[in-house]
Amino acid sequence: MNRDPHHDTSDWHRRAAALSIDGRAFIAGRRFAGSEAPRAITSPVNGEMLAELASCSADDVDTAVAAARRTWMPWARRGALARKAVLLALADLMERDFDELALLESLDSGKPIRQTRTVDVPGAISTVRWYAEAADKLHGELPAVPPGAVAMVTKEPLGVVAAIVPWNFPLEIAVWKLAPALAAGNAVVLKPAEQTSLSVLKLAELAAEAGLPDGVLNIVTGSGREVGAALARHMDVDALAFTGSTAVSRTLLAASGASNLKRLGLEAGGKSSNLVFADTGDLAAAAGKAAFGAFYNQGQVCSANSRILVQRPVYEEFATLLQQAAEAFAPEDPLADAAGNGALISSAHTDDVAAWITRGRQDGEVLFGGGRKTICGSDAYLEPTLLAGLAAEHDVHRDEIFGPVAVLHPFDTETEAVALANATDYGLAASVWTSDLRRAHRVAGELVAGTVSVNTVDALGNTTPFGGFKQSGFGRDLSLHAFDNYTAPKTTWIQFG
Ligand code: NAD
């Protein structure tokens, strides 16, 4: 394990400069330069070039899918115990190269190194271990059938699984897909986001070192339009697991319908509300968590609690406490060990988020934050920002901003709060703060969301399913439910009488 706690900032920058980064794709167990012109990847941390990323073509996607097609059955036939051993070995190798994975993830995405070392990388490792351990516990059924027969229902792998993932949690979300898919006996062709492909490419090398047979995990890099769309319309891909925007989700549904009806799991966008009732016991604790829910990961979280609805008697006090709590999410050099927040994914995305702040300022007010910063020579940094005074119908309340920008809004009654929270096209998450047990159950039951957190925000774990209602998509990541995306029940009926 390589988790030396004695790094100062200059040390992380020095280690970053010394990294040798390979941006080539990974197909059939080998690095591959891609058939199209490579793309220069710059780090949002400092705007400096990180790597030349391979751009795969549709033909390269065919090669990767063919490799997966050849290898999935032998991988499945190795049996669950063997698959478990390989995935456990992968987790051990991720521990060995822990700091390199964390540094790659920070440089590629702008996340603070503190976060990648405490959340992203350990989270990904724990998920690989969890599905490794689950591999040999996927039991079938022996349903009741008439005398003279026995029927077995087994959970069969689907074959070739494509995964298309976004840039906000590049390693973790990739692992949410590939760990259960591989554990169940599928082969995977994964397309990372073009902004953040480096940690997953490293992961594929570690998987090969762990003993994963060539072709069972392939990483095709490049643009969504070329590589992602080629996977979506591919006739030889059995299932497609996606996390990303609702807009791209629609194109994937259409592509599945127009090709081979491949099974889809879609984790799309969100606009989640945090309901703070006046009977919340510890308002300061609620404000601390609310700041986390809105500003963590620079607010680039699909389940970000970016609508904060507060009951009127505690509204003013809560706003003050939230401002204090938000200080912990001030942007800093992401490679400084104590950095609260880091950079957004790019300067261009920061422009888009800043435009929302401008709109909020025009139509309402900025209660705190709003400033853009240049740090380490990059202008992809934004202060945590709270908007207020905006009508509940305003786009700020309805649209995903995907940056460190939240909106505060008062409410009077429980009914009003639930109606406000449910008035979006999304249904990914919601949080409720109250010390009244009856209210907690009542409100949680009425909120249309895949996860409702009570007296916390954004609760998530390997053991609990994560996914959405409404236009936040369907299918679930994490927990045993994720196996439903990557397996199908098969009935074997044996007549003996
Ligand atoms: P995006 O939809 O633009 O891209 C996601 C992935 O899809 C990328 O790999 C991209 O290259 C690919 N892609 C783009 N166009 C494509 C196409 N036409 N065909 C196939 N693939 C294509 O999303 P993003 O900007 O990378 O990420 C932000 C979005 O992801 C937000 O909407 C956020 O809410 C969502 N997200 C959802 C979850 C969840 O679990 N529900 C988690 C994280 C992020």
XYZ file of C-alpha atoms and ligand atoms in Angstrom:
541
model
C 0.000 0.000 0.000
C 1.315 3.437 -0.872
C -0.424 5.927 1.382
C 2.361 8.065 2.712
C 0.678 10.766 4.830
C 3.752 13.044 4.784
C 3.229 14.914 1.554
C 3.254 18.649 1.342
C 1.786 20.466 -1.642
C 5.081 20.883 -3.423
C 5.508 17.144 -3.099
C 2.231 16.406 -4.925
C 3.142 18.861 -7.670
C 6.567 17.265 -7.974
C 5.043 13.809 -8.133
C 2.540 14.990 -10.717
C 5.354 16.333 -12.904
C 7.165 12.997 -12.622
C 4.136 10.875 -13.610
C 4.392 8.992 -16.854
C 0.869 9.003 -18.293
C -0.263 6.728 -21.082
C -3.388 7.990 -22.837
C -3.739 5.126 -25.272
C -6.868 2.992 -25.324
C -6.859 -0.572 -23.964
C -8.226 -3.267 -26.273
C -7.813 -7.036 -25.996
C -5.183 -6.690 -23.290
C -3.005 -4.210 -25.169
C -2.524 -0.485 -25.349
C -3.805 0.876 -28.622
C -3.114 4.302 -30.171
C -6.578 4.702 -31.757
C -7.290 5.177 -35.452
C -8.242 8.854 -35.265
C -6.008 11.787 -34.378
C -5.340 11.847 -30.616
C -6.731 14.619 -28.452
C -4.576 16.716 -26.125
C -5.825 16.475 -22.546
C -5.117 19.410 -20.267
C -5.553 19.448 -16.533
C -8.194 21.776 -15.081
C -5.859 22.086 -12.079
C -3.367 24.273 -13.957
C -4.276 24.188 -17.659
C -1.149 22.190 -18.480
C -1.115 19.311 -20.915
C -1.442 15.922 -19.262
C -1.518 13.400 -22.069
C -2.378 12.631 -25.647
C -5.615 10.689 -25.437
C -6.310 8.071 -28.097
C -9.357 8.747 -30.241
C -10.953 5.475 -31.255
C -13.003 5.108 -34.411
C -16.168 3.076 -34.940
C -13.929 0.352 -36.404
C -11.850 0.356 -33.214
C -15.075 -0.085 -31.258
C -15.833 -3.122 -33.449
C -12.416 -4.556 -32.555
C -13.059 -4.067 -28.833
C -16.559 -5.546 -29.006
C -15.227 -8.531 -30.974
C -12.576 -9.109 -28.289
C -15.266 -8.981 -25.614
C -17.492 -11.335 -27.623
C -14.674 -13.900 -27.945
C -13.783 -13.840 -24.281
C -16.961 -13.459 -22.259
C -18.011 -17.116 -22.364
C -14.662 -18.551 -21.231
C -14.629 -15.911 -18.475
C -18.157 -16.870 -17.416
C -17.242 -20.568 -17.471
C -14.312 -20.068 -15.179
C -16.886 -19.868 -12.435
C -17.697 -17.429 -9.709
C -14.874 -18.424 -7.360
C -12.228 -17.744 -9.999
C -13.810 -14.419 -10.954
C -13.915 -13.434 -7.317
C -10.186 -14.187 -6.938
C -9.270 -12.002 -9.925
C -11.370 -9.076 -8.687
C -9.889 -9.342 -5.186
C -6.413 -9.301 -6.746
C -7.426 -6.185 -8.692
C -8.490 -4.470 -5.463
C -5.100 -5.310 -3.907
C -3.278 -3.804 -6.894
C -5.410 -0.658 -6.622
C -4.228 -0.428 -3.006
C -0.640 -0.846 -4.165
C -0.965 1.990 -6.719
C -3.299 4.027 -4.539
C -1.442 7.347 -4.757
C -0.930 7.120 -8.501
C -4.650 6.518 -9.051
C -5.516 9.417 -6.732
C -3.098 11.770 -8.439
C -4.294 10.840 -11.922
C -7.890 11.399 -10.841
C -7.125 14.797 -9.326
C -5.078 15.993 -12.289
C -7.640 14.801 -14.802
C -10.773 16.086 -13.046
C -9.615 18.953 -10.811
C -10.749 17.210 -7.614
C -8.748 17.882 -4.462
C -6.135 15.218 -3.779
C -7.577 14.977 -0.267
C -10.884 13.865 -1.777
C -9.470 11.409 -4.299
C -7.392 9.819 -1.507
C -10.251 9.618 0.999
C -13.285 9.037 -1.220
C -12.789 8.303 -4.923
C -9.990 5.757 -4.795
C -10.909 4.007 -1.527
C -14.541 4.031 -2.644
C -13.661 2.374 -5.942
C -11.521 -0.233 -4.181
C -14.272 -1.043 -1.714
C -16.772 -1.477 -4.552
C -14.461 -3.847 -6.441
C -14.072 -5.896 -3.230
C -17.801 -5.840 -2.542
C -18.685 -7.274 -5.958
C -15.786 -9.724 -5.809
C -17.275 -11.050 -2.590
C -20.788 -11.046 -4.042
C -19.739 -13.062 -7.123
C -20.159 -16.447 -5.435
C -23.320 -15.475 -3.561
C -25.599 -14.979 -6.549
C -27.994 -17.796 -5.816
C -30.576 -19.182 -8.181
C -34.057 -20.517 -7.380
C -35.859 -23.844 -7.425
C -39.468 -22.770 -8.003
C -42.416 -25.087 -7.404
C -43.411 -27.023 -10.555
C -45.718 -30.056 -11.079
C -44.485 -33.476 -9.888
C -42.097 -35.254 -12.246
C -40.044 -32.181 -13.003
C -37.540 -29.863 -11.441
C -36.979 -26.307 -12.598
C -33.877 -24.263 -11.901
C -33.738 -20.503 -12.363
C -30.169 -19.310 -12.717
C -28.812 -15.798 -13.157
C -26.939 -15.795 -16.427
C -24.500 -13.159 -17.654
C -25.679 -11.264 -20.726
C -22.424 -11.419 -22.699
C -20.960 -8.124 -23.894
C -21.721 -5.143 -21.685
C -20.895 -1.615 -22.837
C -20.516 1.092 -20.202
C -20.462 4.823 -20.906
C -19.546 6.989 -17.930
C -19.243 10.718 -17.122
C -16.410 12.888 -15.833
C -17.577 13.756 -12.328
C -16.584 10.491 -10.591
C -14.559 8.829 -13.335
C -13.103 5.895 -11.418
C -15.956 5.274 -8.989
C -18.774 5.300 -11.532
C -16.741 3.121 -13.923
C -16.288 0.599 -11.119
C -19.987 0.749 -10.210
C -20.599 -0.673 -13.707
C -17.667 -2.921 -14.452
C -17.344 -4.629 -11.056
C -20.835 -6.195 -11.010
C -20.723 -6.837 -14.773
C -17.410 -8.721 -14.525
C -18.355 -10.474 -11.277
C -21.470 -11.838 -13.007
C -19.396 -13.235 -15.900
C -19.752 -10.607 -18.632
C -17.040 -8.939 -20.699
C -17.008 -5.134 -20.702
C -16.236 -2.408 -23.222
C -16.066 0.829 -21.290
C -16.029 4.343 -22.712
C -14.839 6.908 -20.188
C -15.641 10.594 -20.581
C -13.149 12.210 -22.943
C -12.168 14.679 -20.197
C -11.308 11.978 -17.652
C -10.062 8.707 -19.094
C -6.716 8.316 -17.339
C -7.612 6.590 -14.072
C -9.727 3.983 -15.845
C -6.956 3.257 -18.356
C -4.641 2.628 -15.418
C -7.337 0.423 -13.865
C -7.467 -1.729 -17.008
C -3.714 -2.327 -16.764
C -4.093 -3.337 -13.138
C -6.933 -5.696 -14.067
C -4.688 -7.404 -16.619
C -1.954 -7.699 -13.995
C -4.519 -9.185 -11.607
C -5.180 -11.971 -14.104
C -8.231 -10.750 -15.983
C -8.026 -12.469 -19.377
C -7.266 -10.265 -22.385
C -10.444 -8.930 -23.964
C -12.637 -9.211 -20.880
C -12.164 -5.519 -20.069
C -11.587 -3.038 -22.882
C -11.379 0.741 -22.623
C -12.284 2.666 -25.776
C -11.414 6.335 -25.489
C -12.699 9.185 -27.589
C -15.752 11.323 -28.096
C -19.304 10.466 -27.149
C -20.546 11.177 -30.634
C -18.141 8.756 -32.258
C -17.241 6.087 -29.707
C -20.265 6.279 -27.409
C -22.721 6.325 -30.295
C -20.932 3.384 -31.975
C -21.431 1.339 -28.802
C -25.059 2.414 -28.526
C -25.975 1.262 -32.028
C -23.747 -1.834 -31.999
C -25.541 -5.048 -32.948
C -23.219 -7.186 -30.843
C -23.489 -5.320 -27.534
C -26.006 -7.023 -25.245
C -26.429 -4.338 -22.611
C -25.441 -0.719 -22.185
C -24.926 0.799 -18.761
C -24.864 4.585 -18.869
C -24.341 7.402 -16.436
C -24.559 10.916 -17.792
C -27.047 13.486 -18.934
C -30.735 13.005 -19.619
C -30.209 14.386 -23.141
C -27.698 11.667 -24.063
C -29.908 9.053 -22.344
C -32.619 9.824 -24.911
C -30.238 9.163 -27.810
C -29.256 5.830 -26.251
C -32.877 4.736 -25.960
C -33.396 5.573 -29.614
C -30.197 3.762 -30.643
C -31.177 0.642 -28.719
C -34.572 0.656 -30.408
C -33.024 1.136 -33.832
C -30.424 -1.607 -33.358
C -30.700 -4.823 -31.349
C -32.907 -3.797 -28.388
C -29.879 -3.948 -26.107
C -30.764 -3.684 -22.482
C -30.263 -0.233 -21.013
C -29.477 1.016 -17.538
C -29.666 4.806 -17.496
C -28.454 6.938 -14.612
C -29.248 10.417 -15.789
C -29.398 13.893 -14.314
C -30.918 15.229 -11.138
C -32.113 18.316 -9.292
C -32.375 17.217 -5.720
C -33.948 19.076 -2.822
C -32.921 19.298 0.792
C -35.927 19.993 3.055
C -35.028 21.609 6.367
C -37.920 21.760 8.840
C -37.996 24.154 11.763
C -38.051 21.191 14.157
C -34.592 20.072 13.027
C -32.669 19.402 16.228
C -29.176 20.603 15.365
C -29.465 23.336 12.753
C -25.697 23.849 12.555
C -25.192 20.174 11.743
C -27.920 20.419 9.109
C -26.214 23.463 7.582
C -22.859 21.661 7.532
C -24.359 18.733 5.666
C -26.342 21.028 3.397
C -23.072 22.701 2.344
C -21.606 19.278 1.641
C -24.709 18.249 -0.290
C -24.556 21.327 -2.503
C -20.856 22.107 -2.914
C -18.939 18.850 -2.565
C -16.974 17.883 -5.700
C -17.443 21.490 -6.855
C -21.185 20.751 -6.970
C -20.637 18.396 -9.902
C -22.699 15.607 -8.394
C -25.773 14.174 -10.101
C -27.514 13.892 -6.735
C -26.301 17.299 -5.480
C -28.824 18.774 -3.038
C -28.778 22.047 -4.923
C -32.280 23.194 -3.892
C -32.316 23.967 -0.208
C -35.864 24.462 1.061
C -36.044 25.873 4.587
C -39.078 26.366 6.798
C -39.614 30.065 7.367
C -39.034 30.323 11.168
C -35.404 29.125 10.790
C -34.720 30.524 7.293
C -32.517 33.479 8.295
C -30.558 31.559 10.911
C -30.017 28.684 8.497
C -28.743 31.007 5.748
C -26.119 32.393 8.139
C -25.048 28.916 9.273
C -24.862 27.718 5.674
C -22.597 30.602 4.722
C -20.225 29.653 7.545
C -20.305 25.981 6.564
C -19.648 26.805 2.891
C -16.242 28.218 3.813
C -14.998 24.635 4.040
C -15.644 24.354 0.276
C -13.618 27.349 -0.867
C -11.602 26.562 -3.994
C -7.884 26.051 -3.531
C -4.960 24.398 -5.254
C -6.313 20.829 -5.549
C -2.886 19.400 -4.836
C -2.716 21.198 -1.478
C -3.416 18.576 1.154
C -6.041 20.669 2.937
C -7.917 21.985 -0.122
C -11.678 22.145 0.435
C -12.746 22.261 -3.190
C -10.697 22.076 -6.351
C -11.271 23.039 -9.964
C -14.380 22.443 -12.036
C -13.930 20.086 -14.946
C -12.904 22.803 -17.426
C -12.747 26.485 -18.040
C -15.622 26.162 -20.548
C -17.868 24.400 -18.021
C -16.965 27.098 -15.479
C -18.211 29.690 -18.008
C -21.555 27.856 -18.149
C -21.894 27.680 -14.367
C -20.875 31.332 -14.009
C -23.648 32.231 -16.480
C -26.172 30.670 -14.074
C -24.818 32.884 -11.303
C -25.265 35.912 -13.549
C -28.884 34.900 -14.200
C -29.461 34.321 -10.505
C -28.062 37.758 -9.722
C -30.276 39.379 -12.359
C -33.505 37.682 -11.324
C -32.854 37.265 -7.604
C -29.843 37.761 -5.334
C -26.523 36.166 -4.506
C -26.471 35.508 -0.753
C -22.813 34.522 -0.774
C -20.025 33.530 -3.154
C -20.328 34.141 -6.875
C -16.647 34.816 -7.482
C -14.468 33.098 -10.050
C -10.833 32.480 -9.124
C -7.617 31.889 -10.976
C -5.506 29.354 -9.119
C -2.327 27.649 -10.390
C -2.851 29.587 -13.637
C -6.282 28.037 -14.349
C -9.582 29.941 -14.199
C -11.752 26.851 -13.614
C -12.412 27.716 -9.961
C -15.626 29.051 -8.467
C -16.596 30.024 -4.955
C -19.481 28.119 -3.384
C -22.470 30.253 -4.254
C -25.947 30.582 -2.786
C -28.770 32.167 -4.771
C -32.106 33.258 -3.301
C -35.189 35.305 -4.090
C -36.009 33.255 -7.193
C -39.519 32.046 -7.977
C -39.953 28.287 -7.598
C -40.715 28.118 -11.338
C -37.373 29.742 -12.224
C -34.955 27.592 -14.247
C -32.476 27.758 -11.363
C -34.943 25.619 -9.389
C -35.568 23.170 -12.227
C -32.380 22.737 -14.252
C -29.216 20.947 -13.360
C -26.415 23.522 -12.951
C -23.666 20.991 -12.154
C -21.461 23.439 -10.309
C -21.099 24.858 -6.775
C -24.329 26.839 -7.021
C -27.352 26.201 -4.800
C -30.631 28.008 -4.384
C -32.267 28.736 -1.027
C -36.053 28.990 -0.801
C -38.462 29.348 2.123
C -41.588 27.279 2.739
C -44.361 27.350 5.308
C -46.047 23.951 5.384
C -45.012 20.340 4.960
C -47.379 19.933 2.019
C -45.848 22.940 0.295
C -42.306 21.618 0.872
C -43.093 18.212 -0.642
C -44.832 19.814 -3.629
C -41.827 22.090 -4.236
C -39.389 19.180 -3.986
C -41.374 17.005 -6.378
C -41.856 19.787 -8.931
C -38.949 18.817 -11.187
C -38.553 16.400 -14.081
C -35.969 14.510 -12.062
C -36.247 12.040 -9.211
C -32.778 11.030 -8.122
C -32.432 12.081 -4.481
C -33.866 14.193 -1.680
C -32.996 14.951 1.932
C -35.207 15.699 4.931
C -34.182 17.275 8.222
C -36.570 16.925 11.150
C -36.585 15.553 14.675
C -40.211 14.403 14.313
C -40.178 10.701 13.482
C -43.696 10.760 12.099
C -42.869 13.650 9.807
C -39.684 11.895 8.654
C -41.651 8.828 7.547
C -44.499 10.828 6.072
C -42.306 13.125 3.989
C -39.869 10.392 2.934
C -42.820 8.395 1.683
C -44.127 11.263 -0.424
C -40.873 12.313 -2.058
C -40.371 10.871 -5.549
C -36.680 10.051 -5.410
C -34.435 7.002 -5.701
C -32.755 7.843 -2.407
C -34.266 9.833 0.448
C -31.758 10.753 3.159
C -33.201 11.636 6.556
C -31.072 13.792 8.862
C -28.143 13.440 6.494
C -27.592 14.204 2.808
C -26.829 12.086 -0.197
C -26.594 8.797 1.684
C -24.829 6.187 -0.438
C -23.114 2.856 0.102
C -22.146 -0.369 -1.629
C -25.074 -2.150 -0.002
C -27.858 0.223 -1.101
C -29.152 0.758 -4.651
C -28.538 4.108 -6.329
C -30.593 5.423 -9.233
C -33.571 7.496 -10.135
C -37.248 7.923 -10.806
C -38.747 10.024 -13.613
C -36.196 11.540 -16.015
C -33.309 10.617 -13.734
C -33.408 7.276 -15.537
C -33.883 3.646 -14.600
C -31.764 0.746 -13.507
C -29.732 0.817 -10.318
C -26.038 0.980 -9.526
C -24.577 -0.536 -6.353
C -25.977 -3.284 -4.106
C -27.181 -6.681 -5.319
C -29.787 -4.853 -7.422
C -27.026 -3.810 -9.849
C -26.793 -7.455 -10.937
C -30.208 -7.025 -12.546
C -28.517 -4.803 -15.157
C -25.982 -7.489 -16.057
C -27.793 -10.809 -15.702
C -30.989 -12.417 -16.943
C -32.938 -15.234 -15.291
C -32.747 -18.509 -17.190
C -35.138 -21.392 -16.597
C -33.869 -24.939 -17.009
C -36.799 -27.364 -16.682
C -35.886 -31.031 -16.303
C -38.682 -33.515 -16.831
C -38.002 -36.858 -15.177
C -41.430 -38.376 -14.727
P -22.851 13.499 -20.836
O -24.169 12.841 -20.936
O -22.558 14.639 -21.731
O -21.687 12.453 -21.093
C -21.644 11.218 -20.392
C -20.921 10.206 -21.257
O -21.674 10.004 -22.453
C -19.528 10.647 -21.700
O -18.666 9.520 -21.714
C -19.771 11.140 -23.112
O -18.633 11.052 -23.940
C -20.843 10.184 -23.588
N -21.645 10.682 -24.690
C -21.874 11.977 -25.050
N -22.660 12.030 -26.144
C -22.933 10.753 -26.492
C -23.702 10.149 -27.530
N -24.350 10.881 -28.430
N -23.777 8.807 -27.575
C -23.161 8.051 -26.652
N -22.399 8.553 -25.663
C -22.291 9.896 -25.572
O -22.671 13.880 -19.307
P -21.408 14.572 -18.606
O -21.419 16.006 -18.985
O -20.170 13.777 -18.849
O -21.778 14.364 -17.077
C -22.689 15.164 -16.423
C -24.058 14.524 -16.413
O -23.983 13.214 -15.855
C -25.021 15.273 -15.546
O -26.266 15.353 -16.201
C -25.150 14.394 -14.311
O -26.328 14.539 -13.608
C -25.012 13.051 -14.876
N -24.634 12.091 -13.832
C -25.594 11.212 -13.389
C -25.276 10.304 -12.377
C -26.300 9.334 -11.863
O -25.920 8.341 -11.257
N -27.584 9.539 -12.078
C -24.000 10.290 -11.827
C -23.057 11.210 -12.308
C -23.402 12.100 -13.328
